[in-house]
Amino acid sequence: MSQQDTEQQYEQPTEAPGYIDDVTDAEAREEAHRARGTVRPITVVGNPVLHHACRTVTEFDADLAQLIDDMFASQRAAEGVGLAANQIGVDLRVFVYDCPDDNGVRHTGHIVNPVLDELPLEARVLDDGNEGCLSVPGAYAELPRPDYASVQGQDMHGNPIAVQGTGFFARCLQHETDHLNGYLYLDRLSKRDRKDALRQMAEVTPAYETVPND
């Protein structure tokens, strides 16, 4: 997810693992991942890896840890706030994030095999904010999304975790989970807005390295 631009309390699901603290030492943790990582180019809309559901992670090993480090490095190089594995061409269910919420609090972490919790209708408050994507460089569109999100999954060691967020951070969690299910934010737009976003993309040169579509 790219950068641009009524918090409510919701009851935590009784079956869910405890929500992680992704705020404490956010800067130091991001820097440590990034220092170990290698920047990779970003895949863009039209690349097949972005348009189908990614594979479940079953091996929690050194290769997965390196992938997460590379994703943090790539995310920073592209000046993003969230990055899914298929955005660097890897067909696995994992994403990283380094994203502020609407109060300016920085959230940094990763989640493997994420599943977005379904919100009851009465708990859904839509935020009509702008949304962009590193895989659709230079394009932005208004897209309503719930202003709260809860995601369950695993950490790089296979331990069960859950992440929750509000406002812009909630949008990031939903956006990145969508990626791993084979959807870009473009797929949630009207035909007219999708066409406009693709026009915006065609008019800019990405500020970061991308993978050309053959």
mmCIF file of C-alpha atoms in Angstrom:
data_model
loop_
_atom_site.group_PDB
_atom_site.id
_atom_site.type_symbol
_atom_site.label_atom_id
_atom_site.label_comp_id
_atom_site.label_asym_id
_atom_site.label_seq_id
_atom_site.Cartn_x
_atom_site.Cartn_y
_atom_site.Cartn_z
ATOM 1 C CA MET A 1 0.000 0.000 0.000
ATOM 2 C CA SER A 2 1.287 3.463 -0.831
ATOM 3 C CA GLN A 3 1.328 6.581 1.314
ATOM 4 C CA GLN A 4 -1.194 9.427 0.999
ATOM 5 C CA ASP A 5 -3.691 10.673 2.284
ATOM 6 C CA THR A 6 -14.501 8.121 14.733
ATOM 7 C CA GLU A 7 -12.423 5.668 16.326
ATOM 8 C CA GLN A 8 -14.749 3.064 17.965
ATOM 9 C CA GLN A 9 -14.191 0.238 20.417
ATOM 10 C CA TYR A 10 -15.145 -3.276 19.338
ATOM 11 C CA GLU A 11 -15.346 -6.431 21.376
ATOM 12 C CA GLN A 12 -12.416 -8.788 20.782
ATOM 13 C CA PRO A 13 -13.489 -12.219 19.481
ATOM 14 C CA THR A 14 -13.311 -14.761 22.312
ATOM 15 C CA GLU A 15 -11.524 -17.324 20.116
ATOM 16 C CA ALA A 16 -8.841 -14.934 18.868
ATOM 17 C CA PRO A 17 -5.237 -14.916 20.119
ATOM 18 C CA GLY A 18 -4.192 -11.766 21.944
ATOM 19 C CA TYR A 19 -3.508 -8.740 19.790
ATOM 20 C CA ILE A 20 0.202 -8.094 19.413
ATOM 21 C CA ASP A 21 1.983 -4.915 20.447
ATOM 22 C CA ASP A 22 3.184 -3.597 17.097
ATOM 23 C CA VAL A 23 3.897 -0.089 18.391
ATOM 24 C CA THR A 24 6.725 -0.477 20.926
ATOM 25 C CA ASP A 25 10.184 -0.130 19.325
ATOM 26 C CA ALA A 26 8.568 0.146 15.880
ATOM 27 C CA GLU A 27 11.440 2.156 14.402
ATOM 28 C CA ALA A 28 14.162 -0.145 15.711
ATOM 29 C CA ARG A 29 12.364 -3.290 14.562
ATOM 30 C CA GLU A 30 11.798 -1.901 11.070
ATOM 31 C CA GLU A 31 15.431 -0.820 10.785
ATOM 32 C CA ALA A 32 16.649 -4.269 11.878
ATOM 33 C CA HIS A 33 14.534 -6.054 9.264
ATOM 34 C CA ARG A 34 15.546 -3.592 6.578
ATOM 35 C CA ALA A 35 19.277 -3.885 7.390
ATOM 36 C CA ARG A 36 19.123 -7.635 6.808
ATOM 37 C CA GLY A 37 17.009 -7.358 3.663
ATOM 38 C CA THR A 38 17.606 -6.873 -0.046
ATOM 39 C CA VAL A 39 15.443 -4.549 -2.105
ATOM 40 C CA ARG A 40 13.430 -6.320 -4.796
ATOM 41 C CA PRO A 41 11.439 -4.771 -7.672
ATOM 42 C CA ILE A 42 7.676 -4.345 -7.346
ATOM 43 C CA THR A 43 5.222 -6.261 -9.530
ATOM 44 C CA VAL A 44 2.501 -4.153 -11.147
ATOM 45 C CA VAL A 45 -1.108 -4.699 -12.170
ATOM 46 C CA GLY A 46 -1.293 -7.250 -14.972
ATOM 47 C CA ASN A 47 1.407 -9.510 -13.518
ATOM 48 C CA PRO A 48 -0.266 -12.930 -13.005
ATOM 49 C CA VAL A 49 1.079 -13.346 -9.448
ATOM 50 C CA LEU A 50 -1.122 -10.427 -8.337
ATOM 51 C CA HIS A 51 -4.330 -11.887 -9.701
ATOM 52 C CA HIS A 52 -4.758 -15.201 -7.914
ATOM 53 C CA ALA A 53 -4.820 -16.282 -4.277
ATOM 54 C CA CYS A 54 -1.390 -16.941 -2.788
ATOM 55 C CA ARG A 55 -0.261 -20.245 -1.303
ATOM 56 C CA THR A 56 -0.464 -20.936 2.429
ATOM 57 C CA VAL A 57 2.900 -20.762 4.212
ATOM 58 C CA THR A 58 3.788 -24.153 5.709
ATOM 59 C CA GLU A 59 7.551 -23.769 6.271
ATOM 60 C CA PHE A 60 8.528 -21.342 9.048
ATOM 61 C CA ASP A 61 12.234 -21.311 8.341
ATOM 62 C CA ALA A 62 15.194 -19.111 7.479
ATOM 63 C CA ASP A 63 13.866 -18.575 3.949
ATOM 64 C CA LEU A 64 10.654 -17.093 5.339
ATOM 65 C CA ALA A 65 12.608 -14.839 7.714
ATOM 66 C CA GLN A 66 14.740 -13.621 4.785
ATOM 67 C CA LEU A 67 11.641 -12.987 2.694
ATOM 68 C CA ILE A 68 10.196 -10.809 5.457
ATOM 69 C CA ASP A 69 13.475 -8.872 5.734
ATOM 70 C CA ASP A 70 13.501 -8.356 1.947
ATOM 71 C CA MET A 71 9.897 -7.170 2.060
ATOM 72 C CA PHE A 72 10.703 -4.539 4.669
ATOM 73 C CA ALA A 73 13.651 -3.355 2.592
ATOM 74 C CA SER A 74 11.530 -3.235 -0.569
ATOM 75 C CA GLN A 75 8.678 -1.469 1.199
ATOM 76 C CA ARG A 76 10.973 1.283 2.442
ATOM 77 C CA ALA A 77 12.687 1.687 -0.948
ATOM 78 C CA ALA A 78 9.280 2.184 -2.568
ATOM 79 C CA GLU A 79 8.108 4.479 0.273
ATOM 80 C CA GLY A 80 5.148 2.246 1.052
ATOM 81 C CA VAL A 81 3.289 1.530 4.276
ATOM 82 C CA GLY A 82 2.386 -2.096 3.512
ATOM 83 C CA LEU A 83 3.641 -4.787 1.163
ATOM 84 C CA ALA A 84 2.363 -8.259 0.290
ATOM 85 C CA ALA A 85 4.688 -11.043 -0.840
ATOM 86 C CA ASN A 86 3.160 -11.263 -4.322
ATOM 87 C CA GLN A 87 4.072 -7.609 -4.828
ATOM 88 C CA ILE A 88 7.688 -8.775 -5.063
ATOM 89 C CA GLY A 89 6.713 -11.845 -7.086
ATOM 90 C CA VAL A 90 6.483 -14.403 -4.265
ATOM 91 C CA ASP A 91 3.363 -16.567 -4.209
ATOM 92 C CA LEU A 92 3.033 -16.877 -0.411
ATOM 93 C CA ARG A 93 0.528 -15.575 2.135
ATOM 94 C CA VAL A 94 2.569 -13.027 4.060
ATOM 95 C CA PHE A 95 2.580 -9.247 4.321
ATOM 96 C CA VAL A 96 4.538 -6.606 6.203
ATOM 97 C CA TYR A 97 3.527 -3.127 7.292
ATOM 98 C CA ASP A 98 5.025 0.061 8.689
ATOM 99 C CA CYS A 99 1.949 2.231 8.874
ATOM 100 C CA PRO A 100 0.576 5.085 10.991
ATOM 101 C CA ASP A 101 -2.978 5.164 12.253
ATOM 102 C CA ASP A 102 -5.121 8.285 12.164
ATOM 103 C CA ASN A 103 -3.574 9.437 15.449
ATOM 104 C CA GLY A 104 -0.065 9.287 13.992
ATOM 105 C CA VAL A 105 0.900 6.178 15.984
ATOM 106 C CA ARG A 106 3.347 4.000 14.058
ATOM 107 C CA HIS A 107 2.516 0.291 13.687
ATOM 108 C CA THR A 108 5.210 -2.075 12.401
ATOM 109 C CA GLY A 109 5.011 -5.820 11.908
ATOM 110 C CA HIS A 110 4.315 -8.798 9.700
ATOM 111 C CA ILE A 111 1.616 -11.439 9.516
ATOM 112 C CA VAL A 112 1.711 -14.845 7.864
ATOM 113 C CA ASN A 113 -1.403 -16.621 6.551
ATOM 114 C CA PRO A 114 -3.653 -13.689 7.445
ATOM 115 C CA VAL A 115 -7.416 -14.012 7.708
ATOM 116 C CA LEU A 116 -9.512 -10.853 7.989
ATOM 117 C CA ASP A 117 -12.177 -11.122 10.688
ATOM 118 C CA GLU A 118 -15.709 -10.528 9.447
ATOM 119 C CA LEU A 119 -17.268 -7.492 11.124
ATOM 120 C CA PRO A 120 -20.945 -7.578 12.056
ATOM 121 C CA LEU A 121 -22.990 -5.070 10.069
ATOM 122 C CA GLU A 122 -23.744 -2.992 13.151
ATOM 123 C CA ALA A 123 -19.992 -2.528 13.785
ATOM 124 C CA ARG A 124 -19.150 -1.316 10.274
ATOM 125 C CA VAL A 125 -18.411 2.381 9.961
ATOM 126 C CA LEU A 126 -17.142 3.226 6.496
ATOM 127 C CA ASP A 127 -14.196 5.516 5.847
ATOM 128 C CA ASP A 128 -14.247 7.100 2.368
ATOM 129 C CA GLY A 129 -10.527 7.810 2.239
ATOM 130 C CA ASN A 130 -8.170 7.778 -0.746
ATOM 131 C CA GLU A 131 -6.279 4.587 -1.489
ATOM 132 C CA GLY A 132 -3.170 3.878 -3.503
ATOM 133 C CA CYS A 133 -1.007 0.840 -4.203
ATOM 134 C CA LEU A 134 2.657 0.244 -4.987
ATOM 135 C CA SER A 135 1.497 -2.154 -7.710
ATOM 136 C CA VAL A 136 -0.546 0.627 -9.314
ATOM 137 C CA PRO A 137 2.124 3.357 -9.092
ATOM 138 C CA GLY A 138 0.991 6.965 -9.166
ATOM 139 C CA ALA A 139 -2.744 6.241 -9.002
ATOM 140 C CA TYR A 140 -5.207 7.037 -6.211
ATOM 141 C CA ALA A 141 -8.942 6.628 -5.844
ATOM 142 C CA GLU A 142 -11.543 7.080 -3.144
ATOM 143 C CA LEU A 143 -12.601 3.690 -1.780
ATOM 144 C CA PRO A 144 -14.943 3.124 1.178
ATOM 145 C CA ARG A 145 -13.654 0.574 3.688
ATOM 146 C CA PRO A 146 -14.549 -0.196 7.320
ATOM 147 C CA ASP A 147 -12.592 2.040 9.691
ATOM 148 C CA TYR A 148 -11.694 -0.922 11.918
ATOM 149 C CA ALA A 149 -9.985 -4.189 10.955
ATOM 150 C CA SER A 150 -8.848 -7.288 12.818
ATOM 151 C CA VAL A 151 -6.579 -9.886 11.201
ATOM 152 C CA GLN A 152 -5.572 -13.272 12.582
ATOM 153 C CA GLY A 153 -2.602 -15.296 11.414
ATOM 154 C CA GLN A 154 0.881 -16.369 12.461
ATOM 155 C CA ASP A 155 4.273 -14.795 13.004
ATOM 156 C CA MET A 156 7.442 -15.931 11.218
ATOM 157 C CA HIS A 157 7.905 -18.709 13.806
ATOM 158 C CA GLY A 158 4.404 -20.103 13.324
ATOM 159 C CA ASN A 159 2.964 -18.690 16.553
ATOM 160 C CA PRO A 160 -0.686 -17.557 16.394
ATOM 161 C CA ILE A 161 -1.090 -13.769 16.449
ATOM 162 C CA ALA A 162 -3.729 -11.146 15.769
ATOM 163 C CA VAL A 163 -3.427 -7.533 14.643
ATOM 164 C CA GLN A 164 -6.048 -4.814 14.887
ATOM 165 C CA GLY A 165 -6.190 -1.279 13.573
ATOM 166 C CA THR A 166 -8.374 1.746 13.004
ATOM 167 C CA GLY A 167 -8.537 4.415 10.325
ATOM 168 C CA PHE A 168 -5.668 4.455 7.827
ATOM 169 C CA PHE A 169 -4.020 1.451 9.473
ATOM 170 C CA ALA A 170 -7.263 -0.529 9.209
ATOM 171 C CA ARG A 171 -7.305 0.312 5.498
ATOM 172 C CA CYS A 172 -3.734 -1.008 5.194
ATOM 173 C CA LEU A 173 -4.602 -4.321 6.876
ATOM 174 C CA GLN A 174 -7.561 -4.829 4.550
ATOM 175 C CA HIS A 175 -5.604 -3.763 1.465
ATOM 176 C CA GLU A 176 -2.720 -6.182 2.103
ATOM 177 C CA THR A 177 -5.007 -9.105 2.941
ATOM 178 C CA ASP A 178 -6.823 -8.425 -0.332
ATOM 179 C CA HIS A 179 -3.509 -8.740 -2.193
ATOM 180 C CA LEU A 180 -2.939 -12.232 -0.826
ATOM 181 C CA ASN A 181 -6.426 -13.227 -1.934
ATOM 182 C CA GLY A 182 -5.619 -12.104 -5.481
ATOM 183 C CA TYR A 183 -7.355 -8.713 -5.436
ATOM 184 C CA LEU A 184 -6.060 -5.190 -5.987
ATOM 185 C CA TYR A 185 -7.943 -2.157 -4.770
ATOM 186 C CA LEU A 186 -8.757 -1.537 -8.440
ATOM 187 C CA ASP A 187 -11.020 -4.591 -8.311
ATOM 188 C CA ARG A 188 -13.220 -2.838 -5.737
ATOM 189 C CA LEU A 189 -13.696 0.302 -7.857
ATOM 190 C CA SER A 190 -16.400 1.118 -10.372
ATOM 191 C CA LYS A 191 -15.414 0.671 -14.019
ATOM 192 C CA ARG A 192 -15.137 4.427 -14.388
ATOM 193 C CA ASP A 193 -12.896 4.873 -11.344
ATOM 194 C CA ARG A 194 -10.755 1.880 -12.328
ATOM 195 C CA LYS A 195 -10.240 3.371 -15.782
ATOM 196 C CA ASP A 196 -9.259 6.703 -14.225
ATOM 197 C CA ALA A 197 -6.759 5.003 -11.877
ATOM 198 C CA LEU A 198 -5.143 3.155 -14.784
ATOM 199 C CA ARG A 199 -4.942 6.452 -16.680
ATOM 200 C CA GLN A 200 -3.162 8.036 -13.711
ATOM 201 C CA MET A 201 -0.718 5.124 -13.625
ATOM 202 C CA ALA A 202 0.019 5.439 -17.354
ATOM 203 C CA GLU A 203 0.916 9.103 -16.924
ATOM 204 C CA VAL A 204 3.665 8.646 -14.323
ATOM 205 C CA THR A 205 7.052 6.997 -14.124
ATOM 206 C CA PRO A 206 7.396 4.953 -10.919
ATOM 207 C CA ALA A 207 9.907 6.301 -8.428
ATOM 208 C CA TYR A 208 11.033 2.738 -7.665
ATOM 209 C CA GLU A 209 12.051 -0.307 -9.691
ATOM 210 C CA THR A 210 9.178 -2.382 -11.053
ATOM 211 C CA VAL A 211 8.899 -5.726 -12.843
ATOM 212 C CA PRO A 212 7.837 -5.167 -16.471
ATOM 213 C CA ASN A 213 4.834 -7.193 -17.610
ATOM 214 C CA ASP A 214 5.624 -9.305 -20.665
#
